Structure formats: C-alpha cells, structure tokens
Short mmCIF file of C-alpha atoms and ligand atoms in Angstrom, two decimals:
data_model
loop_
_atom_site.label_atom_id
_atom_site.label_comp_id
_atom_site.label_asym_id
_atom_site.label_seq_id
_atom_site.Cartn_x
_atom_site.Cartn_y
_atom_site.Cartn_z
CA HIS A 459 35.43 -2.95 14.38
CA ALA A 460 38.71 -4.80 14.37
CA LYS A 461 36.95 -8.09 14.91
CA ASP A 462 35.12 -7.56 11.62
CA MET A 463 38.39 -7.32 9.74
CA GLY A 464 40.14 -10.18 8.08
CA ARG A 465 43.74 -11.20 8.80
CA ASN A 466 45.05 -8.65 6.31
CA GLY A 467 43.00 -5.86 7.86
CA PHE A 468 41.39 -4.93 4.53
CA GLN A 469 38.07 -6.66 4.96
CA PHE A 470 35.60 -3.92 5.78
CA PHE A 471 32.50 -6.05 5.64
CA SER A 472 31.61 -8.80 8.02
CA PRO A 473 30.58 -12.12 6.42
CA GLU A 474 26.96 -11.27 7.27
CA MET A 475 27.19 -7.92 5.52
CA ASN A 476 28.72 -9.62 2.51
CA ARG A 477 25.90 -12.12 2.44
CA ALA A 478 23.31 -9.35 2.63
CA ALA A 479 25.00 -7.41 -0.17
CA MET A 480 25.22 -10.52 -2.36
CA GLU A 481 21.57 -11.32 -1.69
CA ARG A 482 20.63 -7.79 -2.66
CA LEU A 483 22.55 -8.01 -5.92
CA ASP A 484 20.89 -11.32 -6.59
CA ILE A 485 17.42 -9.84 -6.03
CA GLU A 486 18.29 -6.89 -8.26
CA ARG A 487 19.41 -9.17 -11.08
CA GLN A 488 16.37 -11.46 -10.80
CA LEU A 489 14.00 -8.49 -10.54
CA ARG A 490 15.10 -7.22 -13.93
CA ASP A 491 13.65 -10.34 -15.57
CA ALA A 492 10.62 -10.68 -13.33
CA LEU A 493 8.32 -8.57 -15.50
CA LYS A 494 8.95 -10.37 -18.76
CA LEU A 495 8.81 -13.73 -16.95
CA ASP A 496 5.42 -12.74 -15.51
CA GLN A 497 6.49 -13.40 -11.91
CA PHE A 498 4.48 -10.63 -10.23
CA ALA A 499 1.00 -11.04 -8.82
CA LEU A 500 -1.49 -8.74 -7.16
CA HIS A 501 -3.28 -9.77 -4.01
CA TYR A 502 -6.32 -7.85 -2.84
CA GLN A 503 -7.28 -6.99 0.73
CA PRO A 504 -10.85 -5.82 1.42
CA ARG A 505 -11.72 -2.68 3.34
CA LEU A 506 -15.05 -2.57 5.19
CA ASP A 507 -17.26 0.21 6.51
CA ARG A 508 -18.94 0.34 9.95
CA ASN A 509 -21.83 -1.76 8.63
CA GLY A 510 -19.53 -4.48 7.37
CA ARG A 511 -19.95 -3.58 3.71
CA VAL A 512 -16.92 -3.92 1.47
CA THR A 513 -16.01 -0.43 0.23
CA GLY A 514 -13.09 -1.56 -1.90
CA VAL A 515 -9.86 -3.49 -1.95
CA GLU A 516 -6.19 -2.56 -1.76
CA ALA A 517 -3.96 -4.10 -4.41
CA LEU A 518 -0.72 -5.43 -2.86
CA ILE A 519 2.06 -6.75 -5.05
CA ARG A 520 3.86 -10.08 -4.54
CA TRP A 521 6.81 -11.53 -6.39
CA ASN A 522 7.06 -15.22 -7.15
CA ARG A 523 10.84 -15.29 -6.94
CA PRO A 524 12.42 -18.40 -8.45
CA GLY A 525 13.73 -20.64 -5.70
CA HIS A 526 12.39 -18.40 -2.92
CA GLY A 527 8.62 -18.56 -3.11
CA LEU A 528 6.17 -15.67 -2.88
CA GLN A 529 7.96 -12.54 -1.69
CA PRO A 530 6.24 -9.64 0.12
CA PRO A 531 6.84 -6.14 -1.28
CA GLY A 532 9.14 -5.21 1.59
CA ARG A 533 11.69 -7.65 0.15
CA PHE A 534 11.93 -6.09 -3.30
CA ILE A 535 10.09 -2.77 -3.65
CA PRO A 536 12.85 -0.81 -1.85
CA ILE A 537 15.40 -2.35 -4.24
CA ALA A 538 13.23 -1.62 -7.28
CA GLU A 539 12.85 1.96 -5.94
CA GLU A 540 16.56 2.54 -6.48
CA SER A 541 16.20 2.36 -10.24
CA ASP A 542 13.62 2.98 -12.94
CA LEU A 543 12.49 -0.60 -12.44
CA ILE A 544 9.91 0.72 -10.01
CA ILE A 545 8.34 2.76 -12.80
CA LEU A 546 7.89 -0.35 -14.94
CA ILE A 547 6.54 -2.29 -11.97
CA GLY A 548 4.16 0.59 -11.21
CA GLU A 549 2.87 0.49 -14.78
CA TRP A 550 2.34 -3.27 -14.48
CA VAL A 551 0.41 -2.82 -11.21
CA LEU A 552 -1.83 -0.19 -12.76
CA ALA A 553 -2.53 -2.24 -15.89
CA THR A 554 -3.14 -5.43 -13.89
CA ALA A 555 -5.49 -3.74 -11.41
CA ALA A 556 -7.43 -2.16 -14.29
CA ALA A 557 -7.69 -5.53 -16.07
CA GLN A 558 -8.95 -7.08 -12.83
CA LEU A 559 -11.60 -4.38 -12.46
CA VAL A 560 -12.77 -5.05 -16.01
CA ALA A 561 -12.89 -8.80 -15.28
CA TRP A 562 -14.97 -8.18 -12.14
CA GLN A 563 -17.33 -5.92 -14.10
CA LYS A 564 -17.78 -8.63 -16.74
CA ALA A 565 -18.44 -11.24 -14.06
CA GLY A 566 -21.07 -8.99 -12.46
CA ILE A 567 -19.03 -8.67 -9.28
CA GLU A 568 -19.55 -5.33 -7.63
CA MET A 569 -16.24 -3.73 -6.70
CA PRO A 570 -16.55 -0.12 -5.50
CA SER A 571 -12.83 0.67 -5.78
CA VAL A 572 -9.30 -0.65 -6.07
CA ALA A 573 -6.59 1.22 -4.19
CA ILE A 574 -3.08 1.22 -5.62
CA ASN A 575 0.08 2.14 -3.75
CA LEU A 576 2.27 4.68 -5.50
CA SER A 577 6.04 4.71 -5.08
CA ALA A 578 8.10 7.82 -4.38
CA ARG A 579 9.54 7.71 -7.90
CA GLN A 580 6.11 7.50 -9.50
CA LEU A 581 5.09 10.59 -7.56
CA ARG A 582 7.97 12.43 -9.26
CA LEU A 583 6.70 11.48 -12.73
CA ALA A 584 5.02 14.45 -14.36
CA GLY A 585 3.59 12.02 -16.92
CA LEU A 586 1.80 9.88 -14.35
CA PRO A 587 -1.68 11.45 -14.66
CA GLY A 588 -1.52 11.03 -18.44
CA GLN A 589 -0.47 7.42 -18.06
CA ILE A 590 -3.36 6.74 -15.68
CA ALA A 591 -5.81 8.53 -17.98
CA ALA A 592 -4.66 6.32 -20.87
CA VAL A 593 -5.19 3.13 -18.87
CA LEU A 594 -8.68 4.30 -17.85
CA GLN A 595 -9.56 5.15 -21.43
CA ASP A 596 -8.26 1.86 -22.84
CA SER A 597 -10.19 -0.15 -20.27
CA ARG A 598 -13.26 2.12 -20.34
CA LEU A 599 -13.24 2.30 -16.58
CA PRO A 600 -14.65 5.25 -14.63
CA ALA A 601 -11.91 7.06 -12.72
CA ALA A 602 -13.95 6.75 -9.52
CA LEU A 603 -13.08 3.03 -9.39
CA LEU A 604 -9.43 3.87 -8.80
CA GLU A 605 -7.81 5.17 -5.69
CA PHE A 606 -4.17 5.89 -5.00
CA GLU A 607 -2.30 5.67 -1.70
CA VAL A 608 0.71 7.83 -0.94
CA THR A 609 2.65 7.82 2.32
CA GLU A 610 2.95 11.11 4.16
CA THR A 611 6.74 10.89 3.89
CA MET A 612 6.48 10.66 0.09
CA ALA A 613 4.05 13.55 -0.08
CA MET A 614 6.30 15.74 2.09
CA GLU A 615 9.45 15.07 0.06
CA ASN A 616 8.42 17.81 -2.32
CA PRO A 617 5.00 19.09 -1.22
CA GLU A 618 4.58 21.51 -4.14
CA ARG A 619 5.25 18.88 -6.77
CA ALA A 620 3.15 16.31 -4.92
CA SER A 621 0.32 18.81 -4.60
CA ARG A 622 0.36 19.53 -8.35
CA LEU A 623 0.40 15.87 -9.37
CA LEU A 624 -2.15 14.73 -6.78
CA GLY A 625 -4.35 17.68 -7.75
CA GLU A 626 -4.37 16.44 -11.35
CA LEU A 627 -5.42 12.96 -10.21
CA ARG A 628 -8.11 14.42 -7.97
CA ASP A 629 -9.41 16.51 -10.89
CA MET A 630 -9.74 13.30 -12.89
CA GLY A 631 -12.11 11.95 -10.23
CA ILE A 632 -9.61 9.65 -8.56
CA ALA A 633 -9.70 9.32 -4.77
CA LEU A 634 -6.47 9.75 -2.82
CA ALA A 635 -5.41 8.37 0.54
CA ILE A 636 -2.56 9.25 2.91
CA ASP A 637 -1.03 5.90 3.80
CA ASP A 638 0.72 4.83 7.02
CA PHE A 639 -0.36 8.01 8.76
CA GLY A 640 1.53 8.72 11.96
CA THR A 641 4.84 7.15 10.96
CA GLY A 642 6.30 10.26 9.35
CA TYR A 643 6.96 13.67 10.80
CA SER A 644 4.38 15.71 8.96
CA SER A 645 1.53 17.53 10.57
CA LEU A 646 -2.06 17.26 9.52
CA ALA A 647 -2.00 21.04 9.30
CA TYR A 648 0.36 20.75 6.35
CA LEU A 649 -1.19 17.66 4.82
CA LYS A 650 -4.57 19.36 4.64
CA ARG A 651 -3.18 21.49 1.80
CA LEU A 652 -2.88 18.31 -0.27
CA PRO A 653 -6.06 17.02 -1.94
CA PHE A 654 -6.57 13.82 0.07
CA ASP A 655 -9.93 12.12 0.62
CA HIS A 656 -8.91 9.41 3.07
CA LEU A 657 -6.40 8.98 5.84
CA LYS A 658 -5.11 5.52 6.72
CA ILE A 659 -3.93 5.20 10.31
CA ASP A 660 -0.76 3.14 10.44
CA ARG A 661 -1.17 -0.31 11.87
CA SER A 662 1.47 0.31 14.56
CA PHE A 663 -1.08 2.51 16.38
CA VAL A 664 -3.90 0.04 15.84
CA ALA A 665 -1.68 -2.68 17.31
CA GLY A 666 -1.35 -0.69 20.53
CA ILE A 667 -4.89 0.52 21.17
CA ALA A 668 -6.01 -2.48 23.22
CA HIS A 669 -3.29 -1.95 25.85
CA ASP A 670 -1.61 1.42 25.33
CA GLN A 671 -3.49 4.56 26.40
CA ASN A 672 -1.10 6.71 24.37
CA ASP A 673 -2.09 4.90 21.19
CA VAL A 674 -5.77 5.31 22.11
CA ALA A 675 -5.21 9.05 22.52
CA ILE A 676 -3.29 9.32 19.23
CA VAL A 677 -5.92 7.36 17.32
CA ARG A 678 -8.84 9.30 18.79
CA GLY A 679 -7.13 12.64 18.18
CA THR A 680 -6.15 11.75 14.63
CA ILE A 681 -9.67 10.63 13.75
CA ALA A 682 -11.27 13.77 15.21
CA LEU A 683 -8.81 16.06 13.44
CA ALA A 684 -9.07 14.18 10.14
CA HIS A 685 -12.86 14.43 10.28
CA SER A 686 -12.70 18.14 10.96
CA LEU A 687 -10.55 18.46 7.82
CA GLY A 688 -13.12 16.50 5.80
CA LEU A 689 -11.13 13.27 5.50
CA THR A 690 -12.56 9.82 6.08
CA VAL A 691 -10.42 7.55 8.21
CA VAL A 692 -9.38 3.98 7.52
CA ALA A 693 -7.67 1.90 10.21
CA GLU A 694 -5.14 -0.55 8.79
CA GLY A 695 -3.91 -3.70 10.50
CA VAL A 696 -7.13 -4.47 12.41
CA GLU A 697 -6.48 -7.95 13.78
CA THR A 698 -8.95 -8.42 16.64
CA ALA A 699 -12.59 -7.80 17.53
CA GLU A 700 -11.39 -5.74 20.48
CA GLN A 701 -9.39 -3.39 18.23
CA LEU A 702 -12.39 -3.10 15.92
CA ALA A 703 -14.69 -2.17 18.81
CA LEU A 704 -12.25 0.45 20.12
CA LEU A 705 -11.83 1.93 16.64
CA LYS A 706 -15.59 2.06 16.15
CA SER A 707 -15.99 3.85 19.46
CA ALA A 708 -13.34 6.33 18.28
CA ASP A 709 -15.57 7.04 15.26
CA CYS A 710 -13.30 5.39 12.68
CA ASP A 711 -15.02 5.08 9.27
CA GLU A 712 -13.44 2.04 7.64
CA PHE A 713 -11.34 -0.96 8.59
CA GLN A 714 -8.81 -3.22 6.94
CA GLY A 715 -6.87 -6.09 8.44
CA PHE A 716 -6.43 -9.78 9.13
CA HIS A 717 -9.52 -9.71 11.41
CA PHE A 718 -11.54 -9.57 8.19
CA SER A 719 -9.18 -10.98 5.61
CA ARG A 720 -5.57 -11.24 4.57
CA PRO A 721 -4.67 -9.94 1.12
CA LEU A 722 -5.95 -12.65 -1.26
CA PRO A 723 -5.50 -13.66 -4.90
CA ALA A 724 -8.47 -12.43 -6.97
CA ASP A 725 -10.27 -15.79 -7.06
CA GLU A 726 -10.06 -16.21 -3.26
CA LEU A 727 -11.20 -12.64 -2.75
CA GLU A 728 -14.27 -13.44 -4.83
CA VAL A 729 -15.07 -16.28 -2.39
CA PHE A 730 -14.74 -13.81 0.50
CA LEU A 731 -17.04 -11.33 -1.25
CA GLY A 732 -19.60 -14.06 -1.91
CA LYS A 733 -19.66 -15.19 1.71
CA HIS A 734 -19.54 -11.71 3.02
CA SER A 735 -22.49 -10.25 1.16
CA GLN A 736 -24.67 -12.96 2.75
CA THR A 737 -23.70 -12.11 6.31
CA PRO A 738 -23.50 -8.34 6.75
CA THR A 739 -22.92 -7.34 10.34
CA PRO A 740 -25.59 -5.00 11.71
CA PRO A 741 -24.61 -1.36 12.36
P1 C2E B 1859 0.72 -0.65 2.94
O1 C2E B 1859 0.26 0.05 1.73
O2 C2E B 1859 0.62 0.06 4.23
O3 C2E B 1859 -0.09 -2.02 2.95
C1 C2E B 1859 -0.57 -2.63 4.12
C2 C2E B 1859 0.33 -3.74 4.57
O4 C2E B 1859 -0.13 -4.23 5.81
C3 C2E B 1859 0.35 -4.95 3.62
O5 C2E B 1859 1.65 -5.53 3.67
C4 C2E B 1859 -0.66 -5.88 4.27
O6 C2E B 1859 -0.47 -7.25 3.95
C5 C2E B 1859 -0.37 -5.63 5.72
N1 C2E B 1859 -1.51 -5.93 6.57
C6 C2E B 1859 -2.83 -5.79 6.28
N2 C2E B 1859 -3.60 -6.12 7.33
C7 C2E B 1859 -2.75 -6.50 8.31
C8 C2E B 1859 -2.94 -6.95 9.67
O7 C2E B 1859 -4.05 -7.08 10.17
N3 C2E B 1859 -1.82 -7.22 10.38
C9 C2E B 1859 -0.56 -7.08 9.86
N4 C2E B 1859 0.47 -7.40 10.64
N5 C2E B 1859 -0.35 -6.64 8.60
C10 C2E B 1859 -1.43 -6.36 7.84
P2 C2E B 1859 2.41 -5.95 2.35
O8 C2E B 1859 1.48 -6.56 1.37
O9 C2E B 1859 3.61 -6.73 2.80
O10 C2E B 1859 2.87 -4.55 1.76
C11 C2E B 1859 3.81 -3.76 2.41
C12 C2E B 1859 3.97 -2.42 1.76
O11 C2E B 1859 4.50 -2.55 0.44
C13 C2E B 1859 2.65 -1.70 1.55
O12 C2E B 1859 2.27 -1.10 2.76
C14 C2E B 1859 3.03 -0.70 0.48
O13 C2E B 1859 3.67 0.41 1.03
C15 C2E B 1859 4.05 -1.48 -0.34
N6 C2E B 1859 3.39 -1.99 -1.56
C16 C2E B 1859 2.54 -3.03 -1.71
N7 C2E B 1859 2.14 -3.18 -2.99
C17 C2E B 1859 2.75 -2.18 -3.67
C18 C2E B 1859 2.73 -1.76 -5.06
O14 C2E B 1859 2.03 -2.33 -5.92
N8 C2E B 1859 3.51 -0.68 -5.39
C19 C2E B 1859 4.25 -0.01 -4.46
N9 C2E B 1859 4.99 1.04 -4.87
N10 C2E B 1859 4.29 -0.35 -3.17
C20 C2E B 1859 3.55 -1.43 -2.78
MG1 MG B 1860 -1.30 1.09 1.18
MG1 MG B 1861 -0.66 1.46 4.83
MG1 MG B 1862 1.51 0.30 6.65
#
C-alpha cells in the first residue's frame, strides 16, 4: 500500500513489519547462544486417566531469554525450525528429559512416561532412532518410559518417510502420539497406516465442547473412530470440570490441561504428584 511507503517510495516495509523483522533477527541471534548459556528449561504437564491417576507428563520447553523473561515455545521454536538449531535443541530436550527420568527413578518417584514433542526437522533425520537408542542406553532407561508426539501435519509431509522412522521408534518399544489432532487436513483413514498408540485431540475442540454442538460431534466422532482403530485418546487443553465431564461421557481415555495443572518445573510437579496420589478421584 502507498501509505506504507516512505517519502521516496522505496520503503516496502511498514515500521511495524520492520520491528517484527528486527525482533526475529534478535531472537535468532540470541537463540544461537542459548544452549551453551544453559537458558532452556523443561516444564512438565501431567496427563491423567479416568480414575485421576497420573499416566505421564509432557515435557514442554521454555527459554529464559535475557531481558525478556521465560518465553513459550511458540516464540522461538518456529524460528529454530528454520535452521539446524532445532536439531541441537531437540537433542537437548531428549537428554534433559532422560536425565529427569533418571533423577525421578533415584528419588523413588514413580513416573510412567515422559512425552517429548518432535519437530518437523527431527522427523526428517534418519539418524533419530539411533540417537534416541544411545540416550536410552547411556541412561539405562527402558524405552517404554519415553513417548514422542508428532503433529498430523508433520506426519503427512512425507508419510512414507514418517512411517519408516516412526516404525523404528515403535519397534524400540517407544509409544507414539498424534498431536493437535483435528487441526490439519489428514484423515484418520490415512493416519491409521502410521504406527501411533495415542491420539491427542487439539484443545481448540475441547474449548468448544461446552457450548458448540459441532465440537461435541467432532470430539465424539473422533474418539469413537480412534478407538475402533485401536488408539487411546487424550484430550488436551481441559480447563473446566464441565469439559472434563463431557469428555468422560464421550469415552475419552486421558486428560491434560489447566483444570489439573499447568506445565510445571520438575520440583513443582513433584509437589503436584505428592498431593495428587493422596486424593485420587473415584472412577
Ligand atoms: P503441544 O505439544 O500441543 O503442547 C500443548 C500446549 O498447550 C502447551 O503450550 C501447553 O502449555 C498448552 N496447554 C496445556 N493445557 C492447556 C490448557 O488447559 N489451556 C490452554 N490454553 N493451553 C494449555 P506450550 O508449552 O506453549 O507449547 C506450545 C507448542 O510448542 C507445543 O504444543 C509443541 O508443539 C511445541 N513444543 C513444546 N515443547 C517443545 C519441544 O521440546 N520441542 C518441540 N519441537 N516443540 C515443542
Ligand atoms: Mg504435544
Ligand atoms: Mg498438542
Ligand atoms: Mg496443541
């Protein structure tokens, strides 16, 4: 637009766009040092079954960005995804989650599984299964303690390659989940060819179920179909008791969301686990 142009007519970016581009460059530059400066942290969000038992946690990365405070992944993962930085970050996440599992084992804290989010670039790495196997061996952890989450969009980018790599992980005894289900354009008919164990319903549908009959229909249909394909279903973004009740009546298997707990640093999660094991909700 003409109004976005400067006096000389050669300014293609509005001041806001310039600011956004500068900010992005800034993040990119700072991200490159973040690993060696130890600025990343994992927070853990519990997932519960219908009886209120914790079935595992999801590891969610945060970045303690100098001068900006704790940043959610949405602020930096997409930028890291544009270079090999995401591979290094992915390795850090894997190593840190494994170390945390070992620490919990040593402390006698029962943790059935830790779920790790994979990036699109990691899913293209033929060496990923080997890398994961090495981490498991070094930490002497059983593969069954690890789970990986992949969005349907990532899996559909190159279904053959994804199928091969995910198959290798599955063969190692690692559980796999389709993340953010419903936000992409894939069909369950196609996804069933991939070796998934769990399906996570995107929180945008969960957000609507208390007032939108379409979302209720989508959630019920997805759960029924997923079950018929042998997948267990996790609802993400459960924020209210009403949503939980509706999801339970739709036969949903597991639940994750602020209604139970936000993602927490490991020590705070331990407090949650301690409190929670004393007050299990009846079936
Ligand atoms: P995701 O895997 O779908 O993770 C769930 C997101 O929903 C998390 O956001 C979590 O904090 C948020 N959430 C959980 N319960 C609720 C709720 O009740 N209400 C609302 N409004 N939100 C809830 P977060 O931590 O900002 O992560 C965003 C995304 O970043 C993740 O989505 C995942 O795709 C990606 N991500 C996180 N950690 C990693 C990582 O280590 N590696 C990679 N590659 N991606 C990551
Ligand atoms: Mg996830
Ligand atoms: Mg998700
Ligand atoms: Mg999501």
